[in-house]
Amino acid sequence: METKSTTMRIKVILFIVTMLLLFLSILASLRVGAASIDFGTIFQSFFSDQTIKDFLIIQDLRLPRTLITIIIGASLAIAGAIMQAITLNQLASPQIFGVNAGASLVVVVGTIILPSISSSALVYFAFLGAVLGGSIVYYMASTGGGTSPIKLALAGITVHLFLSAIIEGLILFHEDSTESVLFWLAGAVDGANWGEVQVIWPWAITGIVIAILFARQLTILGLGDDMAKGLGQNVVVTRSLFSLLVVVLAGASVAVAGPIGFVGLIIPHIARKLVGIDYRVIIPFSGLLGALLLVSADVLSRFIAFPSESPVGIVTALIGAPYFLYLARKGGKKS
């Protein structure tokens, strides 16, 4: 009983520390940039409608950018946690399983066919592409004697590279209509505006809330299909519904900010190491950690080519690629 109480206190402390770090990273995101703005001015900008330059920078540029980064970081981390639970594969993530590449391909095609398409409409293109990419990977990995963590990872990387090659070819032959897509494809949140916040937040919040409410089913599913069936769970329906959540969370994120990689791979592993295997805790904690990682990465990305902007996807790739190689060497074993 004492051990259980101690464990609970540790988890509460971890949540509090993570929220504090996220708050500090948000302050840094609002302060750091080509124009350095002091904290007093930042605070005043929330309560003023004056057309002062620093106030406008906070209200129209940095605040929506920070909110978008928080939403996307949480969405990708939770999507990764869900994928790892429903596939019983610790290498699963939206990027590794071709979800990001599939969404990116269809978004690029949509941009070429309909150059004036709105961000809200692109979300649906991203959803379609996410389903396409994930389905191709799973089909390839399941042929020839069933799936395994390494087979899924190899199939995912193959499909990712193949779809990325198609994207590059499309851009090469349609340079005029895809010029604005190049920066987006690296995974970028700079230039985010309130319109994009309005596009993504209903999808993201809906997906995150549903994931938290039904996290217990994920924990049961993580015990294996036989155990889940023995506990009365409809494995096929549960896995299908959570797969739909992955499409919603990852697809909406890609539509707004491009294919930001490795957040959905790294964060669930860190969450499990810190708070255990109960997805009722892992899901919300992954959301907080994902937001913290991406906001911090976005702040760091501003120094790469200062005072110019760099895609946040560069920083997540630098962090995530070595971690993926480490996991691959382990053979996708549970962390």
Coordinates of C-alpha atoms in Angstrom, one line a residue:
M1 CA 0.0 0.0 0.0
E2 CA 2.9 2.4 0.9
T3 CA 4.6 1.5 -2.4
K4 CA 1.5 2.3 -4.4
S5 CA 1.1 5.6 -2.6
T6 CA 4.7 6.5 -3.3
T7 CA 4.4 5.6 -6.9
M8 CA 1.3 7.8 -7.2
R9 CA 3.2 10.8 -5.6
I10 CA 6.1 10.3 -8.0
K11 CA 3.7 10.4 -11.0
V12 CA 2.0 13.6 -9.7
I13 CA 5.4 15.2 -9.2
L14 CA 6.4 14.2 -12.8
F15 CA 3.2 15.8 -14.1
I16 CA 3.8 19.0 -12.2
V17 CA 7.5 19.2 -13.2
T18 CA 6.6 18.6 -16.9
M19 CA 3.9 21.3 -16.8
L20 CA 6.3 23.7 -15.2
L21 CA 8.9 23.0 -17.9
L22 CA 6.2 23.4 -20.6
F23 CA 5.3 26.8 -19.1
L24 CA 8.9 27.9 -19.2
S25 CA 9.3 26.7 -22.8
I26 CA 6.1 28.7 -23.7
L27 CA 7.6 31.8 -22.2
A28 CA 10.8 31.2 -24.2
S29 CA 8.8 30.7 -27.4
L30 CA 7.0 34.0 -26.9
R31 CA 10.3 35.9 -26.0
V32 CA 12.9 34.5 -28.4
G33 CA 13.1 35.5 -32.1
A34 CA 14.5 38.0 -34.5
A35 CA 13.0 40.6 -32.1
S36 CA 13.7 39.9 -28.5
I37 CA 10.8 40.9 -26.3
D38 CA 10.9 41.2 -22.5
F39 CA 8.5 39.4 -20.3
G40 CA 6.8 42.6 -19.1
T41 CA 5.8 43.5 -22.7
I42 CA 4.7 39.9 -23.3
F43 CA 2.3 40.1 -20.3
Q44 CA 1.0 43.5 -21.3
S45 CA 0.2 42.3 -24.8
F46 CA -2.4 39.9 -23.5
F47 CA -4.5 42.7 -22.1
S48 CA -3.9 45.5 -24.7
D49 CA -5.4 46.2 -28.1
Q50 CA -2.9 48.9 -28.9
T51 CA -1.1 48.6 -32.3
I52 CA 2.4 48.6 -30.8
K53 CA 4.9 46.6 -32.8
D54 CA 5.9 44.3 -30.0
F55 CA 2.3 43.7 -29.0
L56 CA 1.4 42.7 -32.6
I57 CA 4.4 40.4 -32.8
I58 CA 3.1 38.5 -29.8
Q59 CA -0.6 38.6 -30.6
D60 CA -0.4 37.8 -34.4
L61 CA 2.8 35.8 -34.8
R62 CA 4.3 34.2 -31.7
L63 CA 1.1 33.3 -29.8
P64 CA -0.6 31.3 -32.6
R65 CA 2.8 29.7 -33.4
T66 CA 3.2 28.6 -29.9
L67 CA -0.4 27.3 -29.6
I68 CA 0.0 25.4 -32.9
T69 CA 3.3 23.9 -31.7
I70 CA 1.7 22.7 -28.4
I71 CA -1.3 21.1 -30.2
I72 CA 0.9 19.4 -32.8
G73 CA 3.4 18.1 -30.2
A74 CA 0.7 16.7 -28.0
S75 CA -1.2 15.2 -31.1
L76 CA 1.9 13.5 -32.6
A77 CA 3.0 12.1 -29.2
I78 CA -0.4 10.7 -28.4
A79 CA -0.7 9.3 -31.9
G80 CA 2.6 7.5 -31.5
A81 CA 1.6 6.1 -28.1
I82 CA -1.7 4.8 -29.6
M83 CA 0.2 3.2 -32.5
Q84 CA 2.6 1.4 -30.3
A85 CA -0.2 0.0 -28.2
I86 CA -2.4 -1.2 -31.0
T87 CA 0.4 -2.8 -33.0
L88 CA 2.3 -4.1 -29.9
N89 CA 5.4 -2.6 -31.6
Q90 CA 7.7 -0.2 -29.8
L91 CA 9.1 1.1 -33.2
A92 CA 5.6 2.3 -34.3
S93 CA 5.1 6.0 -35.0
P94 CA 3.3 8.1 -37.6
Q95 CA 6.5 8.7 -39.4
I96 CA 8.0 5.2 -39.3
F97 CA 4.7 3.7 -40.4
G98 CA 4.3 5.9 -43.5
V99 CA 1.4 7.9 -42.1
N100 CA 3.2 11.2 -42.3
A101 CA 4.6 10.5 -45.8
G102 CA 1.2 9.4 -47.1
A103 CA -0.5 12.5 -45.7
S104 CA 2.2 14.7 -47.2
L105 CA 1.9 13.1 -50.7
V106 CA -1.8 13.6 -50.9
V107 CA -1.5 17.2 -49.6
V108 CA 1.1 18.0 -52.2
V109 CA -1.1 16.4 -54.9
G110 CA -4.0 18.5 -53.6
T111 CA -1.9 21.6 -53.7
I112 CA -0.9 20.9 -57.4
I113 CA -4.4 20.2 -58.5
L114 CA -6.1 22.9 -56.5
P115 CA -3.6 25.7 -56.0
S116 CA -6.0 27.9 -54.1
I117 CA -7.2 25.2 -51.7
S118 CA -7.8 26.3 -48.1
S119 CA -6.0 24.9 -45.1
S120 CA -9.3 23.5 -43.7
A121 CA -9.8 21.5 -46.9
L122 CA -6.2 20.2 -46.9
V123 CA -7.0 18.4 -43.6
Y124 CA -9.2 16.0 -45.5
F125 CA -6.5 15.3 -48.1
A126 CA -4.1 14.6 -45.2
F127 CA -6.6 12.2 -43.6
L128 CA -6.9 10.3 -46.9
G129 CA -3.1 10.2 -47.3
A130 CA -2.5 9.0 -43.7
V131 CA -4.8 6.0 -44.3
L132 CA -3.1 5.3 -47.6
G133 CA 0.4 5.4 -46.2
G134 CA -0.4 3.3 -43.1
S135 CA -2.4 0.7 -45.0
I136 CA 0.5 0.2 -47.5
V137 CA 3.0 -0.3 -44.7
Y138 CA 0.9 -2.8 -42.8
Y139 CA 0.1 -4.8 -46.0
M140 CA 3.7 -5.0 -47.0
A141 CA 4.8 -6.0 -43.5
S142 CA 2.1 -8.7 -43.1
T143 CA 2.9 -10.6 -46.2
G144 CA 5.2 -13.6 -46.1
G145 CA 4.7 -15.1 -42.6
G146 CA 3.2 -12.4 -40.4
T147 CA 4.5 -9.1 -38.9
S148 CA 7.3 -8.4 -36.6
P149 CA 8.7 -5.1 -35.2
I150 CA 11.6 -5.1 -37.5
K151 CA 9.5 -6.1 -40.6
L152 CA 7.1 -3.2 -39.8
A153 CA 10.0 -0.8 -39.4
L154 CA 11.7 -1.8 -42.6
A155 CA 8.4 -1.7 -44.5
G156 CA 7.7 1.7 -43.0
I157 CA 11.1 3.1 -44.0
T158 CA 10.8 1.7 -47.5
V159 CA 7.3 3.2 -48.0
H160 CA 8.4 6.5 -46.5
L161 CA 11.4 6.8 -48.9
F162 CA 9.3 5.7 -51.9
L163 CA 6.5 8.2 -51.2
S164 CA 9.1 10.9 -50.4
A165 CA 10.7 10.2 -53.8
I166 CA 7.3 10.7 -55.5
I167 CA 6.8 13.9 -53.6
E168 CA 10.2 15.2 -54.7
G169 CA 9.3 14.3 -58.3
L170 CA 6.0 16.1 -58.2
I171 CA 7.7 19.2 -56.8
L172 CA 10.4 19.0 -59.5
F173 CA 7.8 19.0 -62.3
H174 CA 5.5 21.5 -60.7
E175 CA 7.9 24.1 -59.2
D176 CA 5.6 27.0 -59.7
S177 CA 2.6 25.6 -57.8
T178 CA 4.7 23.9 -55.0
E179 CA 7.3 26.5 -54.1
S180 CA 5.5 27.2 -50.8
V181 CA 5.4 23.5 -50.0
L182 CA 9.2 23.0 -49.8
F183 CA 9.6 24.6 -46.4
W184 CA 6.5 22.9 -45.1
L185 CA 7.8 19.5 -46.1
A186 CA 10.6 19.9 -43.6
G187 CA 8.1 20.3 -40.8
A188 CA 7.6 24.0 -40.0
V189 CA 5.4 25.9 -37.6
D190 CA 6.8 29.4 -38.3
G191 CA 4.2 31.5 -40.1
A192 CA 1.4 29.9 -38.2
N193 CA -1.7 32.1 -37.8
W194 CA -5.0 32.1 -36.0
G195 CA -6.7 30.6 -39.1
E196 CA -4.5 27.5 -38.8
V197 CA -5.2 27.3 -35.1
Q198 CA -9.0 27.3 -35.9
V199 CA -8.4 24.5 -38.5
I200 CA -6.5 22.1 -36.3
W201 CA -7.8 22.6 -32.7
P202 CA -11.3 20.9 -33.2
W203 CA -9.7 17.8 -34.7
A204 CA -6.8 17.6 -32.2
I205 CA -8.9 18.3 -29.1
T206 CA -11.5 15.7 -30.1
G207 CA -8.8 13.1 -30.8
I208 CA -6.9 13.8 -27.6
V209 CA -10.1 13.8 -25.4
I210 CA -11.3 10.5 -26.9
A211 CA -7.8 8.9 -26.4
I212 CA -7.8 9.9 -22.8
L213 CA -11.4 8.7 -22.1
F214 CA -10.7 5.3 -23.7
A215 CA -7.1 4.9 -22.6
R216 CA -8.1 1.9 -20.4
Q217 CA -8.9 -0.1 -23.6
L218 CA -5.4 0.7 -24.9
T219 CA -3.9 -0.8 -21.7
I220 CA -5.9 -4.0 -22.1
L221 CA -5.0 -4.2 -25.8
G222 CA -1.4 -3.8 -24.9
L223 CA -1.6 -7.1 -23.0
G224 CA -2.0 -9.0 -26.2
D225 CA -5.0 -10.1 -28.3
D226 CA -5.7 -13.3 -26.4
M227 CA -5.7 -11.5 -23.0
A228 CA -7.8 -8.6 -24.4
K229 CA -10.4 -11.1 -25.8
G230 CA -10.5 -12.9 -22.5
L231 CA -11.3 -9.6 -20.8
G232 CA -14.2 -9.1 -23.1
Q233 CA -12.7 -6.6 -25.5
N234 CA -13.6 -6.6 -29.2
V235 CA -10.1 -6.4 -30.5
V236 CA -10.9 -5.7 -34.1
V237 CA -13.3 -2.8 -33.3
T238 CA -11.0 -1.3 -30.7
R239 CA -8.0 -1.4 -32.9
S240 CA -10.0 0.1 -35.8
L241 CA -11.3 3.0 -33.7
F242 CA -7.9 3.8 -32.3
S243 CA -6.4 3.6 -35.8
L244 CA -8.9 6.2 -36.8
L245 CA -7.7 8.4 -33.9
V246 CA -4.1 8.1 -35.2
V247 CA -5.3 9.3 -38.7
V248 CA -7.1 12.3 -37.2
L249 CA -4.3 13.4 -34.9
A250 CA -1.4 12.8 -37.3
G251 CA -3.4 13.9 -40.4
A252 CA -4.5 17.2 -39.0
S253 CA -0.9 17.9 -37.8
V254 CA 0.6 17.2 -41.2
A255 CA -1.9 19.3 -43.0
V256 CA -1.0 22.3 -40.9
A257 CA 2.7 21.9 -40.2
G258 CA 4.1 19.3 -42.5
P259 CA 5.6 15.9 -41.6
I260 CA 7.3 16.6 -38.3
G261 CA 9.1 13.4 -37.4
F262 CA 10.2 11.3 -34.4
V263 CA 7.9 13.0 -31.8
G264 CA 5.6 10.1 -31.9
L265 CA 8.5 7.6 -31.6
I266 CA 10.5 9.2 -28.8
I267 CA 7.9 10.5 -26.4
P268 CA 5.9 7.2 -25.7
H269 CA 9.1 5.5 -24.7
I270 CA 10.1 8.2 -22.3
A271 CA 6.5 8.3 -20.9
R272 CA 6.6 4.5 -20.3
K273 CA 9.9 4.7 -18.6
L274 CA 8.7 7.4 -16.2
V275 CA 5.1 6.5 -15.4
G276 CA 4.7 2.8 -16.2
I277 CA 2.5 0.9 -18.7
D278 CA -1.0 2.2 -17.7
Y279 CA -2.2 4.1 -20.8
R280 CA -4.6 6.1 -18.6
V281 CA -1.4 7.8 -17.4
I282 CA 0.7 7.4 -20.5
I283 CA -1.7 9.2 -22.9
P284 CA -2.0 12.5 -21.0
F285 CA 1.7 12.4 -19.9
S286 CA 2.7 11.8 -23.5
G287 CA 0.6 14.8 -24.6
L288 CA 2.5 17.0 -22.1
L289 CA 5.9 15.7 -23.0
G290 CA 5.2 16.0 -26.7
A291 CA 4.1 19.6 -26.3
L292 CA 7.3 20.3 -24.3
L293 CA 9.6 18.6 -26.8
L294 CA 8.2 20.4 -29.8
V295 CA 8.0 23.9 -28.2
S296 CA 11.6 23.5 -27.0
A297 CA 12.7 22.2 -30.4
D298 CA 11.0 25.2 -32.0
V299 CA 12.8 27.6 -29.8
L300 CA 16.1 25.9 -30.6
S301 CA 15.3 26.0 -34.4
R302 CA 15.3 29.8 -34.2
F303 CA 19.1 29.7 -33.5
I304 CA 20.1 27.5 -36.4
A305 CA 20.2 30.3 -39.0
F306 CA 19.4 33.3 -36.7
P307 CA 17.8 35.7 -37.4
S308 CA 16.2 33.6 -40.2
E309 CA 13.8 30.8 -39.4
S310 CA 14.5 27.1 -39.7
P311 CA 12.0 24.2 -39.8
V312 CA 11.4 22.6 -36.4
G313 CA 11.5 19.3 -38.2
I314 CA 15.3 19.7 -38.5
V315 CA 15.7 19.7 -34.7
T316 CA 13.3 16.7 -34.1
A317 CA 15.2 14.8 -36.7
L318 CA 18.6 15.5 -35.1
I319 CA 17.2 14.2 -31.8
G320 CA 15.1 11.4 -33.1
A321 CA 17.3 9.7 -35.7
P322 CA 19.9 8.4 -33.2
Y323 CA 17.1 7.3 -30.8
F324 CA 15.4 5.3 -33.6
L325 CA 18.7 3.6 -34.4
Y326 CA 19.1 2.7 -30.7
L327 CA 15.6 1.2 -30.7
A328 CA 16.2 -0.7 -33.9
R329 CA 19.4 -2.2 -32.4
K330 CA 17.3 -3.4 -29.5
G331 CA 14.9 -5.0 -32.0
G332 CA 11.9 -3.0 -30.9
K333 CA 11.9 -4.6 -27.5
K334 CA 9.7 -3.0 -24.9
S335 CA 11.2 -0.1 -23.0

